Amino acid sequence: MTMIVNKLHLVRDRIHQACQDAGRDPASVQLLAVSKTFGPEAVREAAAAGQTAFGENYLQEGVDKMAALDAPPHPLLPRPAWHCIGPVQSNKTKLVATHFDWLHTLDRLKIAQRLNEQRGDDQAPLQVCLQVNIDGGANKSGLAPQEVLPLARAVLGLPRLRLRGLMTIPEPQPDFESQKQVHLQARALFDLVRQTLLEEGLPGAADFDTLSMGMTGDLEAAIHAGSTMVRVGSAIFGGRSYPAAT
C-alpha cells in the first residue's frame, strides 16, 4: 500500500468516526482531496484507491494536471470531478468555465455572469458554492453573511450555473469547541438561506444542499456542525513545497 493510499484510508476513518460521534450517516459527508502542488501521479494513486473528487487552487496547474491525466496511453477512467477551490479573477473565468465541474469560491455577481456566458452549451451546468467570510477574517476572501442571499438569488437566475451551497475557510481556532462554534455559524446561515430560497419558490432552490467546510485540522468539528464536504490535502498527500516567489 502506497503512502497516499494509506493516508487516504486514515482520513476516511476520521470522517467515519466523526460521523458516528455526531450521529450522522458517513455517506452524508463527501471527501474532496486537495491535490494542489502535487503531480498527476499523486492523483492517479488516490483515484486508484477510490477517490473520485479532487480540488485545485491554481487554475493553470489544475488544467495541466487534467490534461496529463486524460492523455493516452493510460487516461484516468472514470474521470474524477474537478473542483476549483481557489480565487478566480475575471481574466481567468474561462479556465473554470471550460475545465472544472465545481467552483467553491464564488463571491461576485460579475464572476458568476462571466462563468455563465463562458460555460459551453454542451457541458453540464457548473456547480457553484458561494464563499462566505463567516468570522470576518481580515485577510479572508468571501461574502459577508448579509450579502449571501442577494447573490444566491441572482445565481439561481443563471441557467449554466447550478447553485449548490456555501463554502467557508474560517480563521484557525485552538480547540474543537472553538472550531465547532464557528462552523455552527456557517451551518445556521446555510439553513437560513436554503429555507428562504425554498419559501420564495425559486427554481433550483432544492439543489442548495452543500456545505463545504472543514479541512485537515478541523474536519471533525466541521462534521459535528453539519458539513457535507470536507476539503483535505496535507493529511492525504503530505506537506507541500511552494515555489519561491520571483
mmCIF file of C-alpha atoms in Angstrom:
data_model
loop_
_atom_site.group_PDB
_atom_site.id
_atom_site.type_symbol
_atom_site.label_atom_id
_atom_site.label_comp_id
_atom_site.label_asym_id
_atom_site.label_seq_id
_atom_site.Cartn_x
_atom_site.Cartn_y
_atom_site.Cartn_z
ATOM 1 C CA MET A 1 0.000 0.000 0.000
ATOM 2 C CA THR A 2 1.434 3.382 -1.003
ATOM 3 C CA MET A 3 1.734 6.258 1.446
ATOM 4 C CA ILE A 4 -1.062 8.173 -0.293
ATOM 5 C CA VAL A 5 -3.414 5.201 -0.239
ATOM 6 C CA ASN A 6 -2.670 4.566 3.433
ATOM 7 C CA LYS A 7 -3.248 8.213 4.348
ATOM 8 C CA LEU A 8 -6.442 8.273 2.339
ATOM 9 C CA HIS A 9 -7.741 5.328 4.347
ATOM 10 C CA LEU A 10 -6.830 7.121 7.588
ATOM 11 C CA VAL A 11 -8.735 10.255 6.524
ATOM 12 C CA ARG A 12 -11.767 8.181 5.608
ATOM 13 C CA ASP A 13 -11.574 6.559 9.033
ATOM 14 C CA ARG A 14 -11.520 10.004 10.648
ATOM 15 C CA ILE A 15 -14.606 11.030 8.680
ATOM 16 C CA HIS A 16 -16.393 7.804 9.570
ATOM 17 C CA GLN A 17 -15.584 8.177 13.268
ATOM 18 C CA ALA A 18 -16.606 11.843 13.334
ATOM 19 C CA CYS A 19 -19.923 10.957 11.704
ATOM 20 C CA GLN A 20 -20.524 8.196 14.231
ATOM 21 C CA ASP A 21 -19.760 10.567 17.102
ATOM 22 C CA ALA A 22 -22.113 13.170 15.631
ATOM 23 C CA GLY A 23 -24.891 10.669 14.943
ATOM 24 C CA ARG A 24 -24.635 11.140 11.197
ATOM 25 C CA ASP A 25 -24.512 8.792 8.235
ATOM 26 C CA PRO A 26 -20.918 8.728 6.887
ATOM 27 C CA ALA A 27 -22.379 8.765 3.380
ATOM 28 C CA SER A 28 -23.644 12.305 4.072
ATOM 29 C CA VAL A 29 -20.078 13.703 4.019
ATOM 30 C CA GLN A 30 -18.053 13.804 0.803
ATOM 31 C CA LEU A 31 -14.258 13.883 0.831
ATOM 32 C CA LEU A 32 -12.629 16.347 -1.540
ATOM 33 C CA ALA A 33 -8.920 15.527 -1.928
ATOM 34 C CA VAL A 34 -6.987 18.780 -2.368
ATOM 35 C CA SER A 35 -4.229 17.941 -4.827
ATOM 36 C CA LYS A 36 -2.748 21.410 -5.411
ATOM 37 C CA THR A 37 1.058 21.383 -5.921
ATOM 38 C CA PHE A 38 1.058 17.587 -6.328
ATOM 39 C CA GLY A 39 1.536 15.991 -9.714
ATOM 40 C CA PRO A 40 -0.686 13.753 -11.808
ATOM 41 C CA GLU A 41 0.755 10.545 -10.355
ATOM 42 C CA ALA A 42 -0.380 11.525 -6.860
ATOM 43 C CA VAL A 43 -3.906 11.998 -8.180
ATOM 44 C CA ARG A 44 -3.646 8.700 -10.050
ATOM 45 C CA GLU A 45 -2.722 6.866 -6.831
ATOM 46 C CA ALA A 46 -5.607 8.390 -4.903
ATOM 47 C CA ALA A 47 -8.037 7.688 -7.738
ATOM 48 C CA ALA A 48 -6.928 4.056 -7.823
ATOM 49 C CA ALA A 49 -7.921 3.879 -4.160
ATOM 50 C CA GLY A 50 -11.432 5.064 -4.980
ATOM 51 C CA GLN A 51 -11.123 8.841 -4.583
ATOM 52 C CA THR A 52 -13.487 10.494 -7.057
ATOM 53 C CA ALA A 53 -13.189 14.256 -6.437
ATOM 54 C CA PHE A 54 -10.115 16.489 -6.411
ATOM 55 C CA GLY A 55 -9.661 20.169 -5.526
ATOM 56 C CA GLU A 56 -7.256 22.590 -7.168
ATOM 57 C CA ASN A 57 -6.366 26.122 -6.063
ATOM 58 C CA TYR A 58 -4.197 27.164 -9.000
ATOM 59 C CA LEU A 59 -6.154 27.179 -12.224
ATOM 60 C CA GLN A 60 -3.453 26.583 -14.838
ATOM 61 C CA GLU A 61 -1.807 23.913 -12.704
ATOM 62 C CA GLY A 62 -5.150 22.167 -12.377
ATOM 63 C CA VAL A 63 -5.888 22.344 -16.103
ATOM 64 C CA ASP A 64 -2.428 20.995 -16.957
ATOM 65 C CA LYS A 65 -2.954 18.153 -14.493
ATOM 66 C CA MET A 66 -6.303 17.261 -16.032
ATOM 67 C CA ALA A 67 -4.712 17.156 -19.491
ATOM 68 C CA ALA A 68 -1.919 14.875 -18.273
ATOM 69 C CA LEU A 69 -4.398 12.501 -16.670
ATOM 70 C CA ASP A 70 -6.642 12.469 -19.744
ATOM 71 C CA ALA A 71 -3.767 11.695 -22.107
ATOM 72 C CA PRO A 72 -3.106 8.234 -23.575
ATOM 73 C CA PRO A 73 -1.907 5.586 -23.133
ATOM 74 C CA HIS A 74 -3.440 5.438 -19.653
ATOM 75 C CA PRO A 75 -6.183 8.053 -19.255
ATOM 76 C CA LEU A 76 -7.714 8.267 -15.807
ATOM 77 C CA LEU A 77 -11.048 6.462 -16.099
ATOM 78 C CA PRO A 78 -13.570 7.157 -14.835
ATOM 79 C CA ARG A 79 -12.819 10.857 -14.918
ATOM 80 C CA PRO A 80 -12.960 12.394 -11.439
ATOM 81 C CA ALA A 81 -14.879 15.535 -10.587
ATOM 82 C CA TRP A 82 -12.597 18.572 -10.544
ATOM 83 C CA HIS A 83 -13.320 21.338 -8.030
ATOM 84 C CA CYS A 84 -11.810 24.807 -8.200
ATOM 85 C CA ILE A 85 -11.283 25.940 -4.613
ATOM 86 C CA GLY A 86 -9.007 28.920 -5.236
ATOM 87 C CA PRO A 87 -9.721 32.559 -6.049
ATOM 88 C CA VAL A 88 -10.890 33.371 -9.573
ATOM 89 C CA GLN A 89 -10.106 36.671 -11.268
ATOM 90 C CA SER A 90 -12.159 37.980 -14.173
ATOM 91 C CA ASN A 91 -9.459 37.150 -16.712
ATOM 92 C CA LYS A 92 -9.355 33.505 -15.599
ATOM 93 C CA THR A 93 -13.050 32.628 -15.616
ATOM 94 C CA LYS A 94 -12.748 30.886 -18.993
ATOM 95 C CA LEU A 95 -10.461 28.246 -17.486
ATOM 96 C CA VAL A 96 -13.011 27.476 -14.785
ATOM 97 C CA ALA A 97 -15.996 27.528 -17.122
ATOM 98 C CA THR A 98 -14.301 25.252 -19.642
ATOM 99 C CA HIS A 99 -12.494 22.711 -17.483
ATOM 100 C CA PHE A 100 -13.911 22.449 -13.969
ATOM 101 C CA ASP A 101 -17.031 20.753 -12.634
ATOM 102 C CA TRP A 102 -17.333 22.783 -9.427
ATOM 103 C CA LEU A 103 -16.355 26.215 -8.133
ATOM 104 C CA HIS A 104 -16.340 26.795 -4.361
ATOM 105 C CA THR A 105 -15.207 30.420 -4.226
ATOM 106 C CA LEU A 106 -17.883 32.445 -5.992
ATOM 107 C CA ASP A 107 -18.353 35.803 -4.266
ATOM 108 C CA ARG A 108 -19.150 38.321 -7.030
ATOM 109 C CA LEU A 109 -22.020 38.608 -9.484
ATOM 110 C CA LYS A 110 -19.629 39.738 -12.226
ATOM 111 C CA ILE A 111 -17.721 36.460 -11.969
ATOM 112 C CA ALA A 112 -20.967 34.473 -11.957
ATOM 113 C CA GLN A 113 -22.161 36.224 -15.105
ATOM 114 C CA ARG A 114 -18.882 35.585 -16.927
ATOM 115 C CA LEU A 115 -18.918 31.925 -15.963
ATOM 116 C CA ASN A 116 -22.488 31.612 -17.179
ATOM 117 C CA GLU A 117 -21.577 33.201 -20.523
ATOM 118 C CA GLN A 118 -18.467 31.060 -20.994
ATOM 119 C CA ARG A 119 -19.856 27.681 -19.969
ATOM 120 C CA GLY A 120 -20.406 25.580 -23.073
ATOM 121 C CA ASP A 121 -23.877 24.625 -24.247
ATOM 122 C CA ASP A 122 -22.683 21.014 -24.435
ATOM 123 C CA GLN A 123 -21.489 20.998 -20.815
ATOM 124 C CA ALA A 124 -23.422 20.241 -17.664
ATOM 125 C CA PRO A 125 -24.091 23.315 -15.522
ATOM 126 C CA LEU A 126 -21.144 24.444 -13.413
ATOM 127 C CA GLN A 127 -21.807 23.529 -9.773
ATOM 128 C CA VAL A 128 -21.072 26.548 -7.567
ATOM 129 C CA CYS A 129 -20.816 27.371 -3.885
ATOM 130 C CA LEU A 130 -20.768 30.901 -2.517
ATOM 131 C CA GLN A 131 -17.726 31.617 -0.381
ATOM 132 C CA VAL A 132 -18.602 33.252 2.940
ATOM 133 C CA ASN A 133 -16.203 35.040 5.272
ATOM 134 C CA ILE A 134 -18.132 33.654 8.204
ATOM 135 C CA ASP A 135 -15.994 35.062 11.014
ATOM 136 C CA GLY A 136 -14.938 38.331 9.391
ATOM 137 C CA GLY A 137 -11.279 37.407 8.968
ATOM 138 C CA ALA A 138 -9.397 40.500 7.776
ATOM 139 C CA ASN A 139 -7.359 38.595 5.197
ATOM 140 C CA LYS A 140 -10.071 36.200 4.037
ATOM 141 C CA SER A 141 -11.999 36.341 0.794
ATOM 142 C CA GLY A 142 -15.716 35.826 0.653
ATOM 143 C CA LEU A 143 -19.064 37.440 1.180
ATOM 144 C CA ALA A 144 -20.241 38.929 4.435
ATOM 145 C CA PRO A 145 -23.177 36.859 5.745
ATOM 146 C CA GLN A 146 -25.720 39.560 4.852
ATOM 147 C CA GLU A 147 -24.500 39.559 1.235
ATOM 148 C CA VAL A 148 -25.153 35.859 0.638
ATOM 149 C CA LEU A 149 -28.885 35.824 -0.021
ATOM 150 C CA PRO A 150 -28.911 38.546 -2.731
ATOM 151 C CA LEU A 151 -26.121 36.809 -4.659
ATOM 152 C CA ALA A 152 -27.793 33.420 -4.211
ATOM 153 C CA ARG A 153 -30.988 34.754 -5.779
ATOM 154 C CA ALA A 154 -29.034 36.196 -8.705
ATOM 155 C CA VAL A 155 -27.080 32.992 -9.334
ATOM 156 C CA LEU A 156 -30.277 30.963 -9.418
ATOM 157 C CA GLY A 157 -31.257 33.006 -12.451
ATOM 158 C CA LEU A 158 -28.164 31.979 -14.454
ATOM 159 C CA PRO A 159 -29.009 28.843 -16.461
ATOM 160 C CA ARG A 160 -25.488 27.475 -16.932
ATOM 161 C CA LEU A 161 -24.729 27.604 -13.212
ATOM 162 C CA ARG A 162 -26.208 25.380 -10.516
ATOM 163 C CA LEU A 163 -26.148 26.872 -7.040
ATOM 164 C CA ARG A 164 -25.202 24.120 -4.603
ATOM 165 C CA GLY A 165 -24.446 25.820 -1.289
ATOM 166 C CA LEU A 166 -21.821 27.635 0.782
ATOM 167 C CA MET A 167 -18.089 27.320 1.393
ATOM 168 C CA THR A 168 -16.132 28.692 4.343
ATOM 169 C CA ILE A 169 -12.488 28.941 5.436
ATOM 170 C CA PRO A 170 -12.619 30.345 8.978
ATOM 171 C CA GLU A 171 -9.600 31.549 10.902
ATOM 172 C CA PRO A 172 -7.777 28.738 12.791
ATOM 173 C CA GLN A 173 -9.153 28.056 16.268
ATOM 174 C CA PRO A 174 -7.249 26.497 19.173
ATOM 175 C CA ASP A 175 -9.592 23.642 20.092
ATOM 176 C CA PHE A 176 -12.516 21.508 18.982
ATOM 177 C CA GLU A 177 -15.242 23.533 20.681
ATOM 178 C CA SER A 178 -13.987 26.840 19.288
ATOM 179 C CA GLN A 179 -13.804 25.315 15.809
ATOM 180 C CA LYS A 180 -17.287 23.886 16.151
ATOM 181 C CA GLN A 181 -18.816 27.199 17.245
ATOM 182 C CA VAL A 182 -17.527 28.987 14.132
ATOM 183 C CA HIS A 183 -18.727 26.168 11.893
ATOM 184 C CA LEU A 184 -22.147 26.287 13.561
ATOM 185 C CA GLN A 185 -22.443 29.913 12.443
ATOM 186 C CA ALA A 186 -21.944 28.748 8.859
ATOM 187 C CA ARG A 187 -24.485 25.975 9.323
ATOM 188 C CA ALA A 188 -27.061 28.439 10.648
ATOM 189 C CA LEU A 189 -26.508 30.730 7.656
ATOM 190 C CA PHE A 190 -26.746 27.770 5.275
ATOM 191 C CA ASP A 191 -30.066 26.682 6.812
ATOM 192 C CA LEU A 192 -31.452 30.233 6.682
ATOM 193 C CA VAL A 193 -30.519 30.766 3.031
ATOM 194 C CA ARG A 194 -31.860 27.370 1.982
ATOM 195 C CA GLN A 195 -35.153 27.879 3.826
ATOM 196 C CA THR A 196 -35.596 31.367 2.359
ATOM 197 C CA LEU A 197 -34.918 30.250 -1.218
ATOM 198 C CA LEU A 198 -37.340 27.357 -0.856
ATOM 199 C CA GLU A 199 -40.051 29.566 0.647
ATOM 200 C CA GLU A 200 -39.642 32.013 -2.220
ATOM 201 C CA GLY A 201 -40.177 29.128 -4.632
ATOM 202 C CA LEU A 202 -37.161 29.982 -6.755
ATOM 203 C CA PRO A 203 -36.298 27.412 -9.443
ATOM 204 C CA GLY A 204 -33.218 25.438 -8.434
ATOM 205 C CA ALA A 205 -33.551 26.179 -4.726
ATOM 206 C CA ALA A 206 -33.836 22.477 -3.886
ATOM 207 C CA ASP A 207 -30.317 21.940 -5.275
ATOM 208 C CA PHE A 208 -28.897 24.060 -2.440
ATOM 209 C CA ASP A 209 -27.567 21.105 -0.444
ATOM 210 C CA THR A 210 -23.810 21.524 0.051
ATOM 211 C CA LEU A 211 -21.908 22.970 2.989
ATOM 212 C CA SER A 212 -18.225 22.853 2.066
ATOM 213 C CA MET A 213 -16.280 23.374 5.290
ATOM 214 C CA GLY A 214 -13.592 21.636 7.278
ATOM 215 C CA MET A 215 -10.011 20.795 6.378
ATOM 216 C CA THR A 216 -7.239 18.592 7.751
ATOM 217 C CA GLY A 217 -7.074 20.326 11.116
ATOM 218 C CA ASP A 218 -10.779 20.804 11.836
ATOM 219 C CA LEU A 219 -12.754 18.254 9.850
ATOM 220 C CA GLU A 220 -14.181 16.605 12.967
ATOM 221 C CA ALA A 221 -15.596 19.883 14.276
ATOM 222 C CA ALA A 222 -16.954 20.727 10.819
ATOM 223 C CA ILE A 223 -18.727 17.378 10.564
ATOM 224 C CA HIS A 224 -20.259 17.830 14.015
ATOM 225 C CA ALA A 225 -21.553 21.217 12.840
ATOM 226 C CA GLY A 226 -23.111 19.808 9.679
ATOM 227 C CA SER A 227 -20.526 19.929 6.897
ATOM 228 C CA THR A 228 -21.411 17.857 3.837
ATOM 229 C CA MET A 229 -17.995 18.176 2.148
ATOM 230 C CA VAL A 230 -14.563 18.354 3.760
ATOM 231 C CA ARG A 231 -11.509 19.549 1.829
ATOM 232 C CA VAL A 232 -8.403 17.607 2.838
ATOM 233 C CA GLY A 233 -4.941 17.940 1.319
ATOM 234 C CA SER A 234 -1.920 17.509 3.559
ATOM 235 C CA ALA A 235 -3.405 14.590 5.511
ATOM 236 C CA ILE A 236 -3.630 12.694 2.194
ATOM 237 C CA PHE A 237 -0.721 13.913 0.091
ATOM 238 C CA GLY A 238 1.732 15.163 2.725
ATOM 239 C CA GLY A 239 3.306 18.556 3.307
ATOM 240 C CA ARG A 240 3.585 20.982 0.426
ATOM 241 C CA SER A 241 6.589 22.766 -1.028
ATOM 242 C CA TYR A 242 5.708 26.053 -2.691
ATOM 243 C CA PRO A 243 7.917 27.621 -5.359
ATOM 244 C CA ALA A 244 9.852 30.683 -4.279
ATOM 245 C CA ALA A 245 8.373 33.992 -5.337
ATOM 246 C CA THR A 246 10.083 35.592 -8.325
#
